[in-house]
Coordinates of C-alpha atoms in Angstrom, one line a residue:
M808 CA 8.4 -32.5 9.7
S809 CA 7.8 -35.8 8.1
E810 CA 4.1 -35.6 8.8
N811 CA 1.8 -35.8 5.8
P812 CA -0.3 -32.6 5.8
D813 CA -3.2 -34.3 4.0
K814 CA -3.3 -37.4 6.2
P815 CA -2.5 -36.4 9.7
N816 CA -2.2 -38.9 12.5
I817 CA -5.2 -37.8 14.5
N818 CA -4.5 -40.0 17.5
E819 CA -1.1 -38.4 17.9
A820 CA -2.4 -34.9 17.3
G821 CA -1.9 -33.3 20.7
K822 CA 1.3 -35.1 21.7
S823 CA 5.0 -34.1 21.6
K824 CA 7.7 -36.4 20.6
S825 CA 9.1 -36.6 24.2
D826 CA 8.2 -35.0 27.4
D827 CA 11.8 -33.8 28.1
S828 CA 12.3 -32.3 24.7
E829 CA 8.9 -30.6 24.9
Q830 CA 9.8 -29.1 28.2
D831 CA 13.1 -27.8 26.7
L832 CA 11.1 -26.2 23.9
E833 CA 8.7 -24.6 26.4
D834 CA 11.5 -23.2 28.4
A835 CA 13.3 -21.9 25.3
V836 CA 10.2 -20.1 24.0
E837 CA 9.2 -18.7 27.4
G838 CA 12.8 -17.5 28.0
S839 CA 12.7 -15.4 24.9
D840 CA 9.2 -14.1 25.5
A841 CA 10.0 -11.0 27.5
A842 CA 12.4 -9.7 24.9
L843 CA 10.1 -10.2 22.0
Q844 CA 6.8 -8.9 23.4
K845 CA 7.0 -5.6 21.5
A846 CA 8.1 -7.2 18.3
I847 CA 5.1 -9.5 18.4
K848 CA 2.6 -6.9 19.2
S849 CA 3.8 -4.2 16.7
G850 CA 3.9 -6.1 13.4
S851 CA 0.3 -6.9 12.6
P852 CA -2.5 -4.9 11.1
R853 CA -5.7 -4.7 13.1
T854 CA -8.6 -6.2 11.2
Q855 CA -12.2 -5.1 11.8
R856 CA -14.0 -8.0 13.5
V857 CA -17.7 -8.6 12.7
Q858 CA -20.0 -9.6 15.6
R859 CA -21.6 -13.0 15.4
P860 CA -25.0 -13.8 16.9
H861 CA -24.5 -15.2 20.4
S862 CA -26.4 -18.3 21.5
S863 CA -25.7 -18.0 25.2
P864 CA -25.3 -15.3 27.9
P865 CA -21.9 -13.9 28.5
R866 CA -19.7 -15.3 31.3
F867 CA -17.2 -13.4 33.3
V868 CA -13.6 -14.4 32.6
T869 CA -11.0 -13.9 35.4
V870 CA -7.8 -11.9 34.8
E871 CA -5.8 -15.1 35.6
E872 CA -7.6 -17.0 32.8
L873 CA -7.0 -14.1 30.4
L874 CA -3.3 -13.8 31.2
E875 CA -2.8 -17.6 31.0
T876 CA -4.5 -17.7 27.6
A877 CA -2.5 -14.7 26.3
K878 CA 0.7 -16.3 27.4
G879 CA -0.1 -19.5 25.6
V880 CA -1.0 -17.8 22.4
T881 CA 2.1 -15.5 22.6
N882 CA 4.4 -18.5 23.0
M883 CA 2.7 -20.3 20.1
A884 CA 3.0 -17.1 17.9
L885 CA 6.7 -16.7 18.9
A886 CA 7.5 -20.3 18.1
H887 CA 5.7 -20.0 14.8
E888 CA 7.5 -16.8 13.8
I889 CA 10.9 -18.4 14.6
V890 CA 10.1 -21.4 12.5
V891 CA 8.4 -19.7 9.5
N892 CA 10.6 -16.6 9.3
G893 CA 14.1 -17.6 8.6
D894 CA 15.2 -13.9 8.8
F895 CA 13.6 -13.4 12.2
R896 CA 15.8 -11.2 14.4
I897 CA 15.4 -9.3 17.6
K898 CA 16.2 -5.6 17.3
P899 CA 17.1 -3.1 20.0
V900 CA 14.1 -1.2 21.3
E901 CA 13.9 2.3 19.9
L902 CA 11.4 4.6 21.6
P903 CA 9.7 7.4 19.5
E904 CA 11.5 10.7 19.6
D905 CA 8.8 12.8 21.4
S906 CA 7.3 10.0 23.4
L907 CA 6.7 10.4 27.2
E908 CA 8.4 7.1 27.8
K909 CA 11.6 8.3 26.1
R910 CA 11.6 11.6 28.0
V911 CA 11.1 9.8 31.4
K912 CA 13.9 7.4 30.5
E913 CA 16.3 10.2 29.6
I914 CA 15.5 12.1 32.8
V915 CA 16.0 9.1 35.1
H916 CA 19.2 8.0 33.4
K917 CA 20.6 11.6 33.5
A918 CA 19.8 11.8 37.2
F919 CA 21.6 8.5 37.9
W920 CA 24.7 9.3 35.9
D921 CA 24.9 12.8 37.5
C922 CA 24.7 11.1 41.0
L923 CA 27.6 8.8 40.0
S924 CA 29.6 11.8 38.8
V925 CA 29.1 13.6 42.1
Q926 CA 30.1 10.5 44.1
L927 CA 33.3 10.0 42.1
S928 CA 34.2 13.7 42.4
E929 CA 34.1 13.7 46.2
D930 CA 37.3 13.7 48.2
P931 CA 37.8 10.9 49.0
P932 CA 35.6 9.4 46.2
T933 CA 32.5 7.4 47.1
Y934 CA 32.3 4.1 45.1
D935 CA 28.8 2.8 46.2
H936 CA 27.1 3.3 42.8
A937 CA 30.2 2.4 40.9
I938 CA 30.5 -0.9 42.7
K939 CA 26.9 -1.7 41.9
L940 CA 27.5 -1.0 38.3
V941 CA 30.5 -3.3 38.3
G942 CA 28.3 -6.0 39.8
E943 CA 25.8 -5.6 37.0
I944 CA 28.5 -5.7 34.4
K945 CA 29.9 -8.9 36.0
E946 CA 26.5 -10.6 35.9
T947 CA 26.0 -9.6 32.2
L948 CA 29.4 -10.9 31.2
L949 CA 28.8 -14.2 33.0
S950 CA 25.5 -14.5 31.2
F951 CA 27.3 -14.4 27.8
L952 CA 29.4 -17.5 28.7
L953 CA 28.6 -21.0 27.5
P954 CA 29.1 -24.0 29.9
G955 CA 32.5 -24.8 28.5
H956 CA 33.9 -21.3 29.1
T957 CA 35.5 -22.3 32.5
R958 CA 38.6 -20.3 32.1
L959 CA 36.8 -17.1 31.2
R960 CA 34.3 -17.6 34.0
N961 CA 37.1 -18.0 36.6
Q962 CA 38.9 -15.0 35.2
I963 CA 35.8 -12.7 35.4
T964 CA 34.9 -14.0 38.9
E965 CA 38.4 -13.4 40.1
V966 CA 39.0 -9.9 38.7
L967 CA 35.5 -8.6 39.4
D968 CA 35.3 -9.9 43.0
L969 CA 32.9 -7.4 44.6
D970 CA 34.1 -8.1 48.2
L971 CA 37.7 -7.5 47.2
I972 CA 36.7 -4.3 45.3
K973 CA 34.8 -3.0 48.3
Q974 CA 37.8 -3.5 50.5
E975 CA 40.0 -1.7 48.1
A976 CA 37.5 1.2 47.9
E977 CA 37.5 1.4 51.8
N978 CA 41.3 1.5 51.9
G979 CA 41.6 4.0 49.0
A980 CA 43.3 1.5 46.8
L981 CA 40.6 1.0 44.1
D982 CA 41.7 1.7 40.5
I983 CA 38.4 2.1 38.5
S984 CA 40.4 2.6 35.3
K985 CA 42.1 -0.8 35.6
L986 CA 38.7 -2.5 36.2
A987 CA 37.3 -0.7 33.1
E988 CA 40.2 -1.8 31.1
F989 CA 39.6 -5.5 32.0
I990 CA 35.9 -5.1 31.3
I991 CA 36.5 -3.7 27.8
G992 CA 39.0 -6.5 27.1
M993 CA 36.5 -9.1 28.1
M994 CA 33.8 -7.5 26.1
G995 CA 36.1 -7.6 23.0
T996 CA 36.6 -11.4 23.7
L997 CA 32.9 -12.2 24.0
C998 CA 31.3 -9.8 21.5
A999 CA 30.2 -10.6 17.9
P1000 CA 32.5 -9.4 15.1
A1001 CA 29.9 -6.8 14.3
R1002 CA 30.5 -5.1 17.7
D1003 CA 34.3 -4.9 17.4
E1004 CA 34.2 -1.3 16.3
E1005 CA 31.9 -0.3 19.2
V1006 CA 34.2 -2.0 21.7
R1007 CA 37.3 -0.4 20.2
K1008 CA 35.7 3.1 20.6
L1009 CA 35.4 2.5 24.4
Q1010 CA 39.2 2.5 24.7
D1011 CA 39.2 6.2 23.6
I1012 CA 37.0 7.3 26.4
K1013 CA 39.1 8.5 29.4
E1014 CA 36.4 9.9 31.8
I1015 CA 34.9 7.3 34.1
V1016 CA 31.2 8.2 33.9
P1017 CA 31.0 8.5 30.1
L1018 CA 33.0 5.3 29.9
F1019 CA 30.6 3.4 32.1
R1020 CA 27.6 4.8 30.2
A1021 CA 29.1 3.7 26.9
I1022 CA 29.9 0.3 28.3
F1023 CA 26.3 -0.3 29.3
S1024 CA 25.2 0.9 25.9
V1025 CA 27.4 -1.7 24.1
L1026 CA 26.4 -4.4 26.6
D1027 CA 22.8 -3.8 25.6
L1028 CA 23.7 -4.5 22.0
M1029 CA 25.6 -7.6 23.0
K1030 CA 22.5 -8.8 24.8
V1031 CA 20.5 -8.5 21.6
D1032 CA 23.2 -10.4 19.7
M1033 CA 23.1 -13.1 22.3
A1034 CA 19.3 -13.3 22.1
N1035 CA 19.5 -13.7 18.3
F1036 CA 22.2 -16.4 18.8
A1037 CA 19.8 -18.2 21.1
V1038 CA 17.0 -18.0 18.5
T1039 CA 19.3 -19.4 15.9
S1040 CA 20.3 -22.2 18.3
I1041 CA 16.8 -23.3 19.1
R1042 CA 15.4 -23.0 15.6
P1043 CA 16.5 -26.6 14.6
H1044 CA 14.9 -27.9 17.8
L1045 CA 11.7 -25.9 17.0
M1046 CA 11.7 -27.2 13.4
Q1047 CA 11.7 -30.8 14.7
Q1048 CA 8.7 -30.3 17.0
S1049 CA 7.0 -27.2 15.9
V1050 CA 4.0 -29.0 14.4
E1051 CA 3.2 -30.8 17.6
Y1052 CA 4.0 -27.8 19.7
E1053 CA 1.8 -25.4 17.9
R1054 CA -1.1 -27.9 17.7
K1055 CA -0.8 -28.5 21.4
K1056 CA -0.8 -24.8 22.2
F1057 CA -3.8 -24.2 20.0
Q1058 CA -5.7 -27.1 21.5
Q1059 CA -5.1 -25.6 25.0
L1060 CA -6.5 -22.3 23.7
L1061 CA -9.5 -24.2 22.2
E1062 CA -10.2 -25.8 25.5
K1063 CA -10.4 -22.4 27.2
Q1064 CA -12.1 -20.7 24.3
P1065 CA -14.3 -23.3 22.6
N1066 CA -15.4 -21.0 19.8
S1067 CA -11.8 -20.3 18.5
L1068 CA -12.6 -22.1 15.3
D1069 CA -15.8 -20.2 14.4
F1070 CA -14.2 -18.2 11.6
V1071 CA -12.3 -21.2 10.3
T1072 CA -15.6 -23.2 10.1
Q1073 CA -17.2 -20.3 8.2
W1074 CA -14.1 -20.1 5.9
L1075 CA -14.1 -23.8 5.0
E1076 CA -17.8 -24.1 4.6
E1077 CA -17.8 -21.1 2.2
A1078 CA -15.0 -22.7 0.2
A1079 CA -16.9 -26.0 0.0
D1080 CA -20.1 -24.2 -1.0
D1081 CA -18.2 -22.3 -3.7
L1082 CA -16.8 -25.5 -5.1
M1083 CA -20.1 -27.3 -5.1
N1084 CA -22.0 -24.4 -6.6
Q1085 CA -19.3 -23.1 -8.9
K1086 CA -20.0 -19.6 -7.8
Y1087 CA -16.5 -18.2 -8.5
K1088 CA -15.2 -20.3 -11.3
N1089 CA -14.2 -17.2 -13.3
A1090 CA -12.4 -15.6 -10.4
L1091 CA -10.7 -18.5 -8.6
P1092 CA -9.6 -22.0 -9.8
A1093 CA -11.8 -24.7 -8.5
G1094 CA -9.0 -27.1 -7.8
G1095 CA -9.8 -30.8 -8.1
G1096 CA -13.1 -30.6 -6.4
A1097 CA -16.3 -32.1 -7.7
A1098 CA -18.4 -29.9 -9.9
G1099 CA -22.1 -29.6 -9.6
S1100 CA -24.9 -28.1 -7.6
G1101 CA -25.1 -27.7 -3.8
D1102 CA -27.0 -31.1 -3.7
G1103 CA -24.2 -33.0 -5.3
P1104 CA -21.4 -34.9 -3.5
M1105 CA -19.0 -33.1 -1.3
P1106 CA -15.7 -32.1 -3.0
N1107 CA -12.5 -33.7 -2.0
P1108 CA -11.4 -32.3 1.4
V1109 CA -7.9 -31.6 0.1
A1110 CA -9.4 -29.6 -2.9
V1111 CA -11.6 -27.7 -0.5
Q1112 CA -8.6 -26.7 1.7
N1113 CA -6.6 -25.7 -1.3
Y1114 CA -9.4 -23.6 -2.6
A1115 CA -9.9 -22.0 0.8
Y1116 CA -6.2 -21.1 0.9
L1117 CA -6.5 -19.4 -2.5
K1118 CA -9.4 -17.4 -1.2
L1119 CA -7.1 -15.9 1.4
L1120 CA -5.3 -14.3 -1.5
K1121 CA -8.5 -12.4 -2.4
W1122 CA -9.4 -11.5 1.2
D1123 CA -11.0 -8.3 2.3
H1124 CA -8.9 -7.7 5.4
L1125 CA -10.8 -4.6 6.5
Q1126 CA -14.3 -6.0 6.4
R1127 CA -13.9 -9.7 7.0
P1128 CA -12.4 -11.5 10.0
F1129 CA -9.4 -13.7 9.2
P1130 CA -9.6 -17.4 10.1
E1131 CA -8.1 -18.1 13.5
T1132 CA -5.7 -20.9 12.4
V1133 CA -4.0 -18.6 9.8
L1134 CA -4.2 -15.5 11.9
M1135 CA -0.5 -15.6 12.8
D1136 CA 0.3 -15.5 9.1
Q1137 CA -2.2 -12.8 8.2
A1138 CA 0.6 -10.3 7.5
R1139 CA 2.3 -12.8 5.2
F1140 CA -0.9 -13.5 3.3
Q1141 CA -1.4 -9.8 2.9
E1142 CA 2.1 -9.4 1.6
L1143 CA 1.5 -12.2 -0.9
Q1144 CA -1.8 -10.7 -1.9
L1145 CA -0.1 -7.4 -2.6
Q1146 CA 2.7 -9.0 -4.6
L1147 CA 0.2 -10.9 -6.7
E1148 CA -1.8 -7.8 -7.4
Q1149 CA 1.3 -6.0 -8.6
L1150 CA 2.2 -9.0 -10.7
T1151 CA -1.3 -9.0 -12.2
I1152 CA -1.0 -5.4 -13.2
L1153 CA 2.6 -5.8 -14.4
G1154 CA 1.7 -8.8 -16.5
A1155 CA -1.3 -7.1 -18.0
V1156 CA 0.8 -4.0 -18.9
L1157 CA 3.5 -6.1 -20.5
L1158 CA 1.0 -8.3 -22.4
V1159 CA -0.8 -5.2 -23.8
T1160 CA 2.6 -3.6 -24.8
F1161 CA 4.1 -6.6 -26.5
S1162 CA 0.9 -7.5 -28.3
M1163 CA 0.8 -4.0 -29.9
A1164 CA 4.5 -3.6 -30.6
A1165 CA 6.4 -5.3 -33.4
P1166 CA 7.0 -9.0 -33.0
G1167 CA 10.8 -8.4 -32.9
I1168 CA 10.6 -6.2 -29.8
S1169 CA 9.1 -8.8 -27.4
S1170 CA 11.8 -11.3 -28.3
Q1171 CA 14.6 -8.9 -27.2
A1172 CA 15.3 -10.1 -23.7
D1173 CA 17.2 -6.9 -22.7
F1174 CA 14.4 -4.6 -23.7
A1175 CA 11.7 -6.8 -22.1
E1176 CA 13.7 -6.8 -18.8
K1177 CA 14.2 -3.1 -18.9
L1178 CA 10.6 -2.4 -19.5
K1179 CA 9.6 -4.8 -16.7
M1180 CA 11.9 -3.0 -14.3
I1181 CA 10.5 0.4 -15.2
V1182 CA 6.9 -0.7 -14.6
K1183 CA 7.9 -2.5 -11.3
I1184 CA 9.6 0.7 -10.0
L1185 CA 6.5 2.8 -10.8
L1186 CA 4.3 0.2 -8.9
T1187 CA 6.6 0.0 -5.9
D1188 CA 4.3 2.2 -3.7
T1189 CA 1.1 0.2 -4.3
H1190 CA 0.8 -0.6 -0.6
L1191 CA 0.7 3.1 0.4
P1192 CA -2.7 4.7 1.1
S1193 CA -1.6 7.7 -1.0
F1194 CA -1.0 5.5 -4.1
H1195 CA -3.4 6.1 -7.0
L1196 CA -3.3 3.3 -9.6
K1197 CA -4.8 5.4 -12.3
D1198 CA -2.2 8.1 -12.0
A1199 CA 0.6 5.5 -11.9
L1200 CA -0.7 3.8 -15.0
T1201 CA -0.9 7.2 -16.8
T1202 CA 2.8 7.7 -16.0
I1203 CA 3.5 4.1 -17.0
G1204 CA 1.8 4.6 -20.3
E1205 CA 3.9 7.6 -21.1
K1206 CA 7.1 5.9 -20.2
V1207 CA 6.3 2.7 -22.0
C1208 CA 5.5 4.5 -25.2
L1209 CA 8.8 6.4 -25.0
E1210 CA 10.8 3.2 -24.5
V1211 CA 8.9 1.3 -27.3
S1212 CA 9.5 4.2 -29.7
S1213 CA 13.2 4.3 -28.8
C1214 CA 13.6 0.5 -29.3
L1215 CA 11.7 0.6 -32.6
A1216 CA 14.1 3.4 -33.8
L1217 CA 17.2 1.4 -32.7
C1218 CA 15.9 -1.7 -34.5
G1219 CA 15.1 0.3 -37.7
L1220 CA 11.4 -0.6 -37.5
T1221 CA 8.4 1.5 -38.2
P1222 CA 7.8 3.9 -35.3
F1223 CA 4.5 4.1 -33.5
T1224 CA 1.9 6.4 -35.0
T1225 CA 0.1 9.0 -32.7
E1226 CA -3.1 7.0 -33.0
K1227 CA -1.3 3.7 -32.0
E1228 CA 0.3 5.4 -29.0
A1229 CA -3.0 6.7 -27.8
V1230 CA -4.5 3.2 -28.1
L1231 CA -1.7 1.7 -26.1
K1232 CA -1.9 4.4 -23.4
G1233 CA -5.7 3.8 -23.2
Q1234 CA -5.3 0.1 -22.8
I1235 CA -2.7 0.5 -20.1
Q1236 CA -4.9 2.9 -18.2
A1237 CA -7.8 0.5 -18.5
V1238 CA -5.9 -2.0 -16.4
A1239 CA -6.7 0.1 -13.4
S1240 CA -10.2 -1.4 -13.4
P1241 CA -10.5 -4.8 -11.8
D1242 CA -13.1 -5.6 -14.5
D1243 CA -10.6 -5.0 -17.3
P1244 CA -10.6 -8.2 -19.5
I1245 CA -6.8 -8.3 -19.8
R1246 CA -6.4 -7.9 -16.0
R1247 CA -9.0 -10.6 -15.3
I1248 CA -7.3 -13.0 -17.7
M1249 CA -3.9 -12.4 -16.0
D1250 CA -5.5 -12.7 -12.5
S1251 CA -7.2 -16.0 -13.4
R1252 CA -4.1 -17.5 -15.0
I1253 CA -1.9 -16.6 -12.0
L1254 CA -4.4 -18.3 -9.6
I1255 CA -4.6 -21.3 -11.9
F1256 CA -0.8 -21.6 -11.7
L1257 CA -0.8 -21.3 -7.9
E1258 CA -3.6 -23.9 -7.6
S1259 CA -1.7 -26.3 -9.9
Y1260 CA 1.5 -25.9 -7.8
L1261 CA -0.5 -26.4 -4.6
A1262 CA -2.1 -29.5 -5.9
S1263 CA 1.2 -30.9 -7.1
G1264 CA 2.4 -31.3 -3.5
H1265 CA 5.3 -28.9 -3.9
Q1266 CA 7.1 -31.2 -6.2
K1267 CA 9.7 -30.1 -8.7
P1268 CA 9.8 -29.0 -11.4
L1269 CA 7.2 -26.3 -11.1
P1270 CA 4.0 -26.5 -13.2
T1271 CA 4.1 -24.9 -16.6
V1272 CA 3.4 -21.2 -16.5
P1273 CA 0.2 -20.4 -18.4
G1274 CA 0.5 -18.3 -21.6
G1275 CA 1.0 -14.6 -21.2
L1276 CA 2.8 -14.9 -17.9
G1277 CA 6.3 -15.6 -19.4
P1278 CA 7.6 -12.0 -18.7
V1279 CA 6.8 -12.4 -15.0
Q1280 CA 7.6 -16.1 -14.6
K1281 CA 10.5 -15.6 -12.2
E1282 CA 8.6 -13.3 -9.9
L1283 CA 5.5 -15.6 -10.0
E1284 CA 7.5 -18.7 -9.1
E1285 CA 9.1 -16.9 -6.1
V1286 CA 5.6 -16.0 -4.8
A1287 CA 4.3 -19.5 -5.5
I1288 CA 7.1 -21.0 -3.4
K1289 CA 6.4 -18.7 -0.5
F1290 CA 2.7 -19.4 -0.7
V1291 CA 3.0 -23.2 -0.9
R1292 CA 5.5 -23.4 2.0
L1293 CA 3.1 -21.3 4.1
V1294 CA 0.1 -23.4 3.2
N1295 CA 1.8 -26.8 3.7
Y1296 CA 3.1 -25.9 7.1
N1297 CA -0.3 -24.6 8.1
K1298 CA -1.8 -27.9 6.9
M1299 CA 0.6 -30.0 8.9
V1300 CA -0.4 -28.2 12.1
F1301 CA -4.2 -27.7 11.6
S1302 CA -5.3 -30.3 9.1
P1303 CA -7.0 -32.5 11.8
Y1304 CA -9.3 -29.6 12.6
Y1305 CA -10.0 -28.9 9.0
D1306 CA -10.7 -32.6 8.2
A1307 CA -13.1 -32.8 11.2
I1308 CA -15.0 -29.6 10.1
L1309 CA -15.4 -30.9 6.6
R1310 CA -16.2 -34.4 7.7
T1311 CA -18.9 -33.1 10.1
R1312 CA -20.3 -31.0 7.3
A1313 CA -20.4 -34.0 4.9
D1314 CA -22.3 -36.1 7.5
S1315 CA -24.8 -33.5 8.4
H1316 CA -25.0 -31.2 5.3
A1317 CA -25.6 -28.4 7.9
P1318 CA -23.4 -25.8 9.7
C1319 CA -21.3 -27.6 12.2
S1320 CA -19.7 -26.7 15.5
P1321 CA -15.9 -26.4 15.7
P1322 CA -14.1 -29.7 16.5
Q1323 CA -11.9 -30.2 19.6
L1324 CA -9.1 -32.5 20.4
S1325 CA -9.7 -34.4 23.6
A1326 CA -7.0 -35.0 26.3
G1327 CA -6.3 -38.3 24.5
G1328 CA -5.7 -36.5 21.2
V1329 CA -9.0 -37.6 19.6
L1330 CA -11.1 -35.0 17.7
Q1331 CA -14.5 -34.3 19.1
V1332 CA -17.3 -31.8 18.2
A1333 CA -17.6 -28.9 20.6
E1334 CA -20.8 -27.9 22.4
P1335 CA -23.2 -25.9 20.1
R1336 CA -23.7 -23.2 22.7
M1337 CA -20.8 -20.8 22.7
K1338 CA -19.9 -18.0 25.1
E1339 CA -20.0 -14.6 23.6
A1340 CA -17.5 -13.2 26.2
K1341 CA -15.0 -15.9 25.3
L1342 CA -15.4 -15.1 21.6
R1343 CA -14.6 -11.5 22.2
I1344 CA -11.6 -12.2 24.4
T1345 CA -10.2 -14.8 21.9
I1346 CA -10.5 -12.3 19.1
F1347 CA -8.8 -9.6 21.2
I1348 CA -5.9 -11.8 22.3
L1349 CA -5.3 -13.2 18.8
N1350 CA -5.3 -9.7 17.3
C1351 CA -2.8 -8.5 20.0
V1352 CA -0.2 -11.3 19.5
V1353 CA -0.4 -12.1 15.8
L1354 CA 3.0 -11.7 14.1

């Protein structure tokens, strides 16, 4: 990841470091695809897309084209999630309690295990199903082995020899319990330490059918562990080539869906207009861009991009489509947006409280931390639809006044009068309005801090926190680090497209068509006539696979 996000090598934009390593990366991502489909499809909110005027008649798209495009986007989203999310883990599939799928699964499984029980209870026993299960267990155990596990491979192959087992069953010499004992022992050897307890419990099961059923249940957990181990193993490889890989996959999507940058173009043009016209200078920091009217010089492309990223922290996700190049991180931007809203309210409440209390109170670190923790707890459910900020701030006002009065009494200071308590509660409740002056000041200063950190190139130490944000400095710096890492990675992948859009705009001073990378890796401007059918399909696919 040595690539400069602000000065990308455009001629190298679509190329991998080596064909062999790229193929390994492709295989690794596609190998994990099946196990992660549900995780990819279930984690994102559905945004309401607006329809854009179409300039050409719709064209039918074949199912093959749709599936191929979906597979490419899914692989790109999966690789992105593995790289960006250090805590990414595959979890066992848990079906809803009353779902049809779960009921059908339970019925089929019960029928299978009942059939096995009937076969084993015959005189003489029939081992057809049992031998098939042993074969499946054998293949599963072998799949857990690494290339260097020669001794274990030979041991499994020798003991679980299906031909020999069939002969023993035909001659009445098969000892299923002995095979189960070997299988449990091998599972204990190969399982992760977290599964030792589950494997140990298998030894207490004496009946064959429940034992086999429990064995398969533990093997499923071990498969998940192995998949997570594979993800951990390929993450360093993905980190090395993720920029080129994601850009290549997006370019392939762009070639099939030429209007896959429509919303990005609108997003960047809007940011450039805002900087040139200074429309939102009181709401968002204007970065290092040039000030002036719309007829003035174009702002610095880097400043435009930084400003555009800040606008994502004020995005209306229900009414506006999210730009395509950041769509895979929409959930992360929403989370950052929520955290910043909570910090804005928290900072405003603390600022109002400390400004009205005695000077000695705000300097007491223990009290300030305790008060901050109380307010944070009462704002925990901000993301829930049932949360009402006004009600929460009413409760916060009551609690803050009690804590301040208690602290004043302990310090021997003059207690709050009834009138002063009423004023403090009123100011805290006023924070519920986005137009509240204190809240607007906190919001503006937070965004100024984020803009400064973004413009600094993620260099340490962090920029100085603006006045009034001291009580929430720790939380703000944590959010800033997450935000800047997300932005810098997105820049490294997509800055050639951003630069081309802004360069075309600067040359023409008119809305421009989305750029494309040609087969040779050179950026070109797409055809002005876009296909409405392709636009709808692209939006649908990206919504389905975003993480």
